[in-house]
């Protein structure tokens, strides 16, 4: 089979400034891959995250350099393809993800099956949350109004005014909250106080309360915490999972960290083996990345697949998000199309 590969950079604009404990952005540059066999076109997305790797320019430079090697990768043998990708791009997880996803999309279209079927998943999945980034207190009422259709809110904390944020949110809504600190609490005492306080605020779980390199402290917090703890910055790749036993209740899997659907599926298996609850999450990806992760949606206890509804210029159509209900298509592969 003779393949061709093209790519382009799309600047995805956020509806609100997207601020978390360590960064604030109004746009993200996403590299969209198109892998064609002459009949079908598979799509993939690389949205490099600054915490883990360099930006879209670096991704494009790697694509230029290694295009012919990518075209030589096997379409059907996803395991050897994944190890080849990890050798080619050891530090660009998002590029691994883009290539792996494009191959899976192609593979699904050739097989005439949606990927969720090929992965042994179900079409139905739990409701996804909607993220409220860090913002000035006077913007919070507007953000909560914008989130009216969504029943589950994920709140970003890790500031020096966390109590004010929760107070402002609670003045507007009594919805269940999930809290993501993005490594923002630096001492065990702060984290203990935070967990105790949030347990009184109708919060469902606490995500990455402390820096990933303070895993010993997180294990102490785990012993104490009235709320379940979910790893995100601590659960990047499949090999991270065994080391999280005794520190977390659940793990958040994201394509842009783990390197694609092949590794995400592997992380689902490992999480089940080690008795972790599974969350599937995202960066602020377009409908390419979100539709890809949604293929595994039925494996998750918690879903946070809202990237494409947090941007205003999604270049693709794919999985539909209706008030947090994720609706997959029966179309083969990822089931996506450019707008
Ligand atoms: Mg997170």
GROMACS .gro file of C-alpha atoms and ligand atoms in nm:
model
  340
    1UNK     CA    1   0.000   0.000   0.000
    2UNK     CA    2   0.137   0.337  -0.098
    3UNK     CA    3   0.064   0.611   0.155
    4UNK     CA    4   0.094   0.988   0.144
    5UNK     CA    5   0.121   1.227   0.438
    6UNK     CA    6   0.034   1.596   0.465
    7UNK     CA    7   0.001   1.827   0.762
    8UNK     CA    8  -0.105   2.180   0.847
    9UNK     CA    9  -0.101   2.399   1.156
   10UNK     CA   10  -0.439   2.522   1.284
   11UNK     CA   11  -0.452   2.793   1.547
   12UNK     CA   12  -0.732   2.698   1.787
   13UNK     CA   13  -0.875   2.999   1.968
   14UNK     CA   14  -1.014   2.954   2.318
   15UNK     CA   15  -1.360   3.090   2.406
   16UNK     CA   16  -1.220   3.225   2.735
   17UNK     CA   17  -0.856   3.269   2.827
   18UNK     CA   18  -0.762   2.919   2.946
   19UNK     CA   19  -0.573   2.955   3.270
   20UNK     CA   20  -0.448   2.681   3.502
   21UNK     CA   21  -0.205   2.684   3.793
   22UNK     CA   22   0.104   2.707   3.570
   23UNK     CA   23  -0.008   2.877   3.244
   24UNK     CA   24  -0.259   3.099   3.065
   25UNK     CA   25  -0.336   3.083   2.691
   26UNK     CA   26  -0.581   3.236   2.443
   27UNK     CA   27  -0.490   3.001   2.157
   28UNK     CA   28  -0.313   2.672   2.092
   29UNK     CA   29  -0.137   2.569   1.769
   30UNK     CA   30  -0.245   2.224   1.662
   31UNK     CA   31  -0.080   2.016   1.389
   32UNK     CA   32  -0.335   1.818   1.188
   33UNK     CA   33  -0.207   1.516   0.994
   34UNK     CA   34  -0.371   1.365   0.687
   35UNK     CA   35  -0.258   1.015   0.600
   36UNK     CA   36  -0.400   0.882   0.274
   37UNK     CA   37  -0.389   0.548   0.094
   38UNK     CA   38  -0.543   0.706  -0.217
   39UNK     CA   39  -0.896   0.598  -0.116
   40UNK     CA   40  -0.927   0.680   0.254
   41UNK     CA   41  -0.782   0.965   0.459
   42UNK     CA   42  -0.691   0.913   0.823
   43UNK     CA   43  -0.662   1.219   1.047
   44UNK     CA   44  -0.450   1.274   1.355
   45UNK     CA   45  -0.380   1.570   1.583
   46UNK     CA   46  -0.072   1.686   1.770
   47UNK     CA   47  -0.140   1.952   2.032
   48UNK     CA   48   0.195   1.980   2.209
   49UNK     CA   49   0.166   2.076   2.575
   50UNK     CA   50   0.440   2.301   2.714
   51UNK     CA   51   0.477   2.100   3.033
   52UNK     CA   52   0.585   1.795   2.835
   53UNK     CA   53   0.744   1.909   2.507
   54UNK     CA   54   0.821   2.187   2.256
   55UNK     CA   55   0.559   2.354   2.036
   56UNK     CA   56   0.399   2.304   1.694
   57UNK     CA   57   0.708   2.432   1.506
   58UNK     CA   58   0.916   2.154   1.659
   59UNK     CA   59   0.648   1.900   1.564
   60UNK     CA   60   0.652   2.023   1.201
   61UNK     CA   61   1.033   2.005   1.192
   62UNK     CA   62   1.016   1.641   1.306
   63UNK     CA   63   0.753   1.567   1.042
   64UNK     CA   64   0.974   1.717   0.772
   65UNK     CA   65   1.271   1.518   0.891
   66UNK     CA   66   1.100   1.182   0.936
   67UNK     CA   67   0.818   1.185   0.681
   68UNK     CA   68   0.950   0.887   0.484
   69UNK     CA   69   0.998   0.682   0.804
   70UNK     CA   70   0.637   0.753   0.903
   71UNK     CA   71   0.516   0.636   0.562
   72UNK     CA   72   0.703   0.308   0.614
   73UNK     CA   73   0.519   0.229   0.940
   74UNK     CA   74   0.282  -0.070   0.933
   75UNK     CA   75  -0.089   0.010   0.901
   76UNK     CA   76  -0.226  -0.292   1.087
   77UNK     CA   77   0.049  -0.392   1.332
   78UNK     CA   78  -0.015  -0.118   1.588
   79UNK     CA   79   0.219  -0.252   1.856
   80UNK     CA   80   0.532  -0.250   1.643
   81UNK     CA   81   0.416   0.083   1.500
   82UNK     CA   82   0.398   0.229   1.850
   83UNK     CA   83   0.747   0.111   1.946
   84UNK     CA   84   0.884   0.253   1.619
   85UNK     CA   85   0.712   0.585   1.697
   86UNK     CA   86   0.863   0.596   2.045
   87UNK     CA   87   1.208   0.545   1.892
   88UNK     CA   88   1.151   0.809   1.623
   89UNK     CA   89   1.000   1.073   1.851
   90UNK     CA   90   1.107   0.989   2.207
   91UNK     CA   91   1.024   1.334   2.346
   92UNK     CA   92   0.721   1.435   2.135
   93UNK     CA   93   0.427   1.247   2.282
   94UNK     CA   94   0.178   1.457   2.088
   95UNK     CA   95   0.340   1.367   1.756
   96UNK     CA   96   0.335   0.999   1.852
   97UNK     CA   97  -0.035   1.050   1.922
   98UNK     CA   98  -0.104   1.225   1.592
   99UNK     CA   99   0.064   0.957   1.382
  100UNK     CA  100  -0.087   0.668   1.580
  101UNK     CA  101  -0.435   0.824   1.554
  102UNK     CA  102  -0.407   0.884   1.179
  103UNK     CA  103  -0.306   0.521   1.126
  104UNK     CA  104  -0.594   0.397   1.344
  105UNK     CA  105  -0.840   0.620   1.154
  106UNK     CA  106  -0.712   0.475   0.826
  107UNK     CA  107  -0.723   0.121   0.964
  108UNK     CA  108  -1.084   0.167   1.080
  109UNK     CA  109  -1.191   0.304   0.743
  110UNK     CA  110  -1.024   0.017   0.559
  111UNK     CA  111  -1.201  -0.230   0.793
  112UNK     CA  112  -1.527  -0.029   0.755
  113UNK     CA  113  -1.570  -0.023   1.134
  114UNK     CA  114  -1.582   0.259   1.388
  115UNK     CA  115  -1.276   0.250   1.612
  116UNK     CA  116  -1.479   0.204   1.931
  117UNK     CA  117  -1.585  -0.133   1.791
  118UNK     CA  118  -1.227  -0.227   1.698
  119UNK     CA  119  -1.116  -0.137   2.052
  120UNK     CA  120  -1.387  -0.353   2.213
  121UNK     CA  121  -1.557  -0.046   2.362
  122UNK     CA  122  -1.927   0.040   2.376
  123UNK     CA  123  -2.095   0.336   2.215
  124UNK     CA  124  -2.252   0.458   2.539
  125UNK     CA  125  -2.039   0.636   2.797
  126UNK     CA  126  -2.076   0.849   3.110
  127UNK     CA  127  -2.139   1.224   3.097
  128UNK     CA  128  -1.836   1.447   3.040
  129UNK     CA  129  -1.748   1.740   3.262
  130UNK     CA  130  -1.701   2.099   3.146
  131UNK     CA  131  -1.392   2.288   3.262
  132UNK     CA  132  -1.390   2.624   3.436
  133UNK     CA  133  -1.036   2.764   3.410
  134UNK     CA  134  -0.886   3.000   3.663
  135UNK     CA  135  -1.020   3.352   3.620
  136UNK     CA  136  -1.079   3.681   3.792
  137UNK     CA  137  -1.361   3.652   4.039
  138UNK     CA  138  -1.582   3.896   3.848
  139UNK     CA  139  -1.577   3.666   3.538
  140UNK     CA  140  -1.691   3.357   3.730
  141UNK     CA  141  -2.068   3.428   3.715
  142UNK     CA  142  -2.046   3.461   3.334
  143UNK     CA  143  -1.848   3.136   3.308
  144UNK     CA  144  -2.095   2.950   3.526
  145UNK     CA  145  -2.382   3.082   3.312
  146UNK     CA  146  -2.199   2.966   2.997
  147UNK     CA  147  -2.175   2.621   3.158
  148UNK     CA  148  -2.550   2.602   3.230
  149UNK     CA  149  -2.610   2.300   2.999
  150UNK     CA  150  -2.342   2.095   3.173
  151UNK     CA  151  -2.423   1.901   3.490
  152UNK     CA  152  -2.060   1.831   3.591
  153UNK     CA  153  -1.807   2.109   3.630
  154UNK     CA  154  -1.432   2.066   3.657
  155UNK     CA  155  -1.278   2.355   3.844
  156UNK     CA  156  -0.915   2.458   3.810
  157UNK     CA  157  -0.753   2.562   4.140
  158UNK     CA  158  -0.397   2.603   4.267
  159UNK     CA  159  -0.399   2.980   4.321
  160UNK     CA  160  -0.361   3.197   4.629
  161UNK     CA  161  -0.734   3.274   4.610
  162UNK     CA  162  -0.880   2.921   4.582
  163UNK     CA  163  -1.133   2.984   4.862
  164UNK     CA  164  -1.264   3.294   4.683
  165UNK     CA  165  -1.302   3.097   4.357
  166UNK     CA  166  -1.508   2.823   4.522
  167UNK     CA  167  -1.713   3.081   4.714
  168UNK     CA  168  -1.789   3.266   4.388
  169UNK     CA  169  -1.888   2.940   4.215
  170UNK     CA  170  -2.104   2.828   4.506
  171UNK     CA  171  -2.285   3.162   4.496
  172UNK     CA  172  -2.399   3.063   4.143
  173UNK     CA  173  -2.450   2.687   4.150
  174UNK     CA  174  -2.473   2.378   4.372
  175UNK     CA  175  -2.365   2.138   4.092
  176UNK     CA  176  -2.117   1.859   4.165
  177UNK     CA  177  -1.763   1.990   4.121
  178UNK     CA  178  -1.443   1.810   4.032
  179UNK     CA  179  -1.130   1.997   4.130
  180UNK     CA  180  -0.800   1.995   3.939
  181UNK     CA  181  -0.510   2.165   4.118
  182UNK     CA  182  -0.253   2.102   3.837
  183UNK     CA  183   0.028   2.053   4.093
  184UNK     CA  184  -0.053   2.392   4.248
  185UNK     CA  185  -0.039   2.304   4.621
  186UNK     CA  186   0.325   2.282   4.720
  187UNK     CA  187   0.316   2.158   5.081
  188UNK     CA  188   0.150   1.855   5.239
  189UNK     CA  189  -0.016   2.081   5.497
  190UNK     CA  190  -0.172   2.297   5.226
  191UNK     CA  191  -0.292   1.988   5.040
  192UNK     CA  192  -0.441   1.832   5.355
  193UNK     CA  193  -0.624   2.152   5.439
  194UNK     CA  194  -0.746   2.179   5.079
  195UNK     CA  195  -0.876   1.822   5.069
  196UNK     CA  196  -1.055   1.861   5.402
  197UNK     CA  197  -1.212   2.190   5.295
  198UNK     CA  198  -1.326   2.069   4.951
  199UNK     CA  199  -1.482   1.754   5.097
  200UNK     CA  200  -1.738   1.992   5.253
  201UNK     CA  201  -1.810   2.161   4.917
  202UNK     CA  202  -1.982   1.877   4.722
  203UNK     CA  203  -1.659   1.794   4.536
  204UNK     CA  204  -1.631   1.449   4.374
  205UNK     CA  205  -1.253   1.413   4.349
  206UNK     CA  206  -0.925   1.598   4.362
  207UNK     CA  207  -0.692   1.582   4.061
  208UNK     CA  208  -0.313   1.619   4.086
  209UNK     CA  209  -0.316   1.819   4.411
  210UNK     CA  210   0.063   1.842   4.439
  211UNK     CA  211   0.367   1.843   4.205
  212UNK     CA  212   0.430   1.509   4.035
  213UNK     CA  213   0.781   1.495   4.183
  214UNK     CA  214   0.637   1.500   4.540
  215UNK     CA  215   0.485   1.153   4.515
  216UNK     CA  216   0.586   1.068   4.874
  217UNK     CA  217   0.381   1.362   4.999
  218UNK     CA  218   0.092   1.260   4.776
  219UNK     CA  219   0.102   0.910   4.928
  220UNK     CA  220   0.069   1.071   5.274
  221UNK     CA  221  -0.217   1.285   5.150
  222UNK     CA  222  -0.382   0.971   5.007
  223UNK     CA  223  -0.383   0.813   5.356
  224UNK     CA  224  -0.552   1.122   5.495
  225UNK     CA  225  -0.773   1.254   5.215
  226UNK     CA  226  -1.152   1.232   5.249
  227UNK     CA  227  -1.170   1.282   4.869
  228UNK     CA  228  -1.050   1.038   4.600
  229UNK     CA  229  -0.722   1.147   4.438
  230UNK     CA  230  -0.673   1.129   4.061
  231UNK     CA  231  -0.327   1.140   3.896
  232UNK     CA  232  -0.275   1.347   3.583
  233UNK     CA  233   0.077   1.493   3.564
  234UNK     CA  234   0.180   1.174   3.751
  235UNK     CA  235   0.019   0.938   3.499
  236UNK     CA  236   0.179   1.025   3.168
  237UNK     CA  237   0.276   0.691   3.013
  238UNK     CA  238   0.179   0.325   3.064
  239UNK     CA  239   0.498   0.260   3.263
  240UNK     CA  240   0.397   0.524   3.524
  241UNK     CA  241   0.093   0.330   3.643
  242UNK     CA  242   0.241   0.063   3.876
  243UNK     CA  243   0.428   0.330   4.076
  244UNK     CA  244   0.105   0.513   4.162
  245UNK     CA  245  -0.035   0.236   4.382
  246UNK     CA  246  -0.079   0.373   4.734
  247UNK     CA  247  -0.081   0.736   4.618
  248UNK     CA  248  -0.392   0.766   4.402
  249UNK     CA  249  -0.741   0.623   4.354
  250UNK     CA  250  -0.759   0.695   3.981
  251UNK     CA  251  -0.560   0.798   3.675
  252UNK     CA  252  -0.631   1.049   3.401
  253UNK     CA  253  -0.531   0.925   3.054
  254UNK     CA  254  -0.476   1.178   2.773
  255UNK     CA  255  -0.370   1.113   2.415
  256UNK     CA  256  -0.128   1.406   2.408
  257UNK     CA  257   0.064   1.269   2.708
  258UNK     CA  258   0.052   0.895   2.649
  259UNK     CA  259   0.133   0.894   2.277
  260UNK     CA  260  -0.191   0.786   2.114
  261UNK     CA  261  -0.477   0.538   2.113
  262UNK     CA  262  -0.252   0.231   2.124
  263UNK     CA  263  -0.096   0.345   2.453
  264UNK     CA  264  -0.424   0.481   2.588
  265UNK     CA  265  -0.583   0.139   2.538
  266UNK     CA  266  -0.282  -0.017   2.709
  267UNK     CA  267  -0.322   0.225   3.002
  268UNK     CA  268  -0.688   0.125   3.035
  269UNK     CA  269  -0.579  -0.240   3.073
  270UNK     CA  270  -0.308  -0.151   3.324
  271UNK     CA  271  -0.541   0.070   3.526
  272UNK     CA  272  -0.790  -0.216   3.551
  273UNK     CA  273  -0.512  -0.455   3.648
  274UNK     CA  274  -0.392  -0.223   3.928
  275UNK     CA  275  -0.747  -0.131   4.040
  276UNK     CA  276  -0.737   0.235   3.948
  277UNK     CA  277  -1.049   0.422   3.851
  278UNK     CA  278  -1.016   0.550   3.495
  279UNK     CA  279  -1.061   0.904   3.378
  280UNK     CA  280  -1.019   1.003   3.013
  281UNK     CA  281  -0.914   1.362   2.963
  282UNK     CA  282  -0.777   1.597   2.701
  283UNK     CA  283  -0.585   1.913   2.626
  284UNK     CA  284  -0.769   2.185   2.428
  285UNK     CA  285  -0.780   1.970   2.117
  286UNK     CA  286  -1.010   2.001   1.817
  287UNK     CA  287  -1.268   1.736   1.729
  288UNK     CA  288  -0.986   1.522   1.585
  289UNK     CA  289  -0.825   1.451   1.923
  290UNK     CA  290  -1.152   1.455   2.117
  291UNK     CA  291  -1.324   1.215   1.878
  292UNK     CA  292  -1.020   0.987   1.901
  293UNK     CA  293  -1.026   0.967   2.282
  294UNK     CA  294  -1.405   0.929   2.285
  295UNK     CA  295  -1.360   0.595   2.103
  296UNK     CA  296  -1.240   0.457   2.439
  297UNK     CA  297  -1.501   0.652   2.638
  298UNK     CA  298  -1.696   0.352   2.765
  299UNK     CA  299  -1.392   0.231   2.963
  300UNK     CA  300  -1.399   0.543   3.182
  301UNK     CA  301  -1.561   0.610   3.518
  302UNK     CA  302  -1.506   0.981   3.466
  303UNK     CA  303  -1.485   1.174   3.137
  304UNK     CA  304  -1.337   1.516   3.078
  305UNK     CA  305  -1.354   1.546   2.699
  306UNK     CA  306  -1.446   1.911   2.657
  307UNK     CA  307  -1.145   2.047   2.461
  308UNK     CA  308  -1.342   2.098   2.140
  309UNK     CA  309  -1.624   2.285   2.316
  310UNK     CA  310  -1.375   2.522   2.485
  311UNK     CA  311  -1.247   2.647   2.147
  312UNK     CA  312  -1.437   2.875   1.909
  313UNK     CA  313  -1.302   2.761   1.569
  314UNK     CA  314  -1.303   2.382   1.570
  315UNK     CA  315  -1.192   2.285   1.216
  316UNK     CA  316  -1.357   1.938   1.235
  317UNK     CA  317  -1.686   1.769   1.311
  318UNK     CA  318  -1.685   1.438   1.496
  319UNK     CA  319  -1.818   1.310   1.826
  320UNK     CA  320  -2.104   1.533   1.938
  321UNK     CA  321  -2.108   1.684   2.286
  322UNK     CA  322  -2.468   1.758   2.384
  323UNK     CA  323  -2.463   1.909   2.732
  324UNK     CA  324  -2.182   1.671   2.825
  325UNK     CA  325  -2.342   1.364   2.664
  326UNK     CA  326  -2.087   1.231   2.415
  327UNK     CA  327  -2.248   1.085   2.102
  328UNK     CA  328  -2.023   0.871   1.883
  329UNK     CA  329  -2.104   0.803   1.522
  330UNK     CA  330  -2.137   0.466   1.348
  331UNK     CA  331  -1.907   0.588   1.070
  332UNK     CA  332  -1.584   0.395   1.016
  333UNK     CA  333  -1.256   0.503   1.179
  334UNK     CA  334  -1.278   0.818   1.389
  335UNK     CA  335  -1.600   0.918   1.214
  336UNK     CA  336  -1.479   1.274   1.159
  337UNK     CA  337  -1.481   1.520   0.869
  338UNK     CA  338  -1.338   1.868   0.811
  339UNK     CA  339  -1.592   2.147   0.857
  340LIG    MG1  340  -0.546   1.770   3.497
   0.00000   0.00000   0.00000
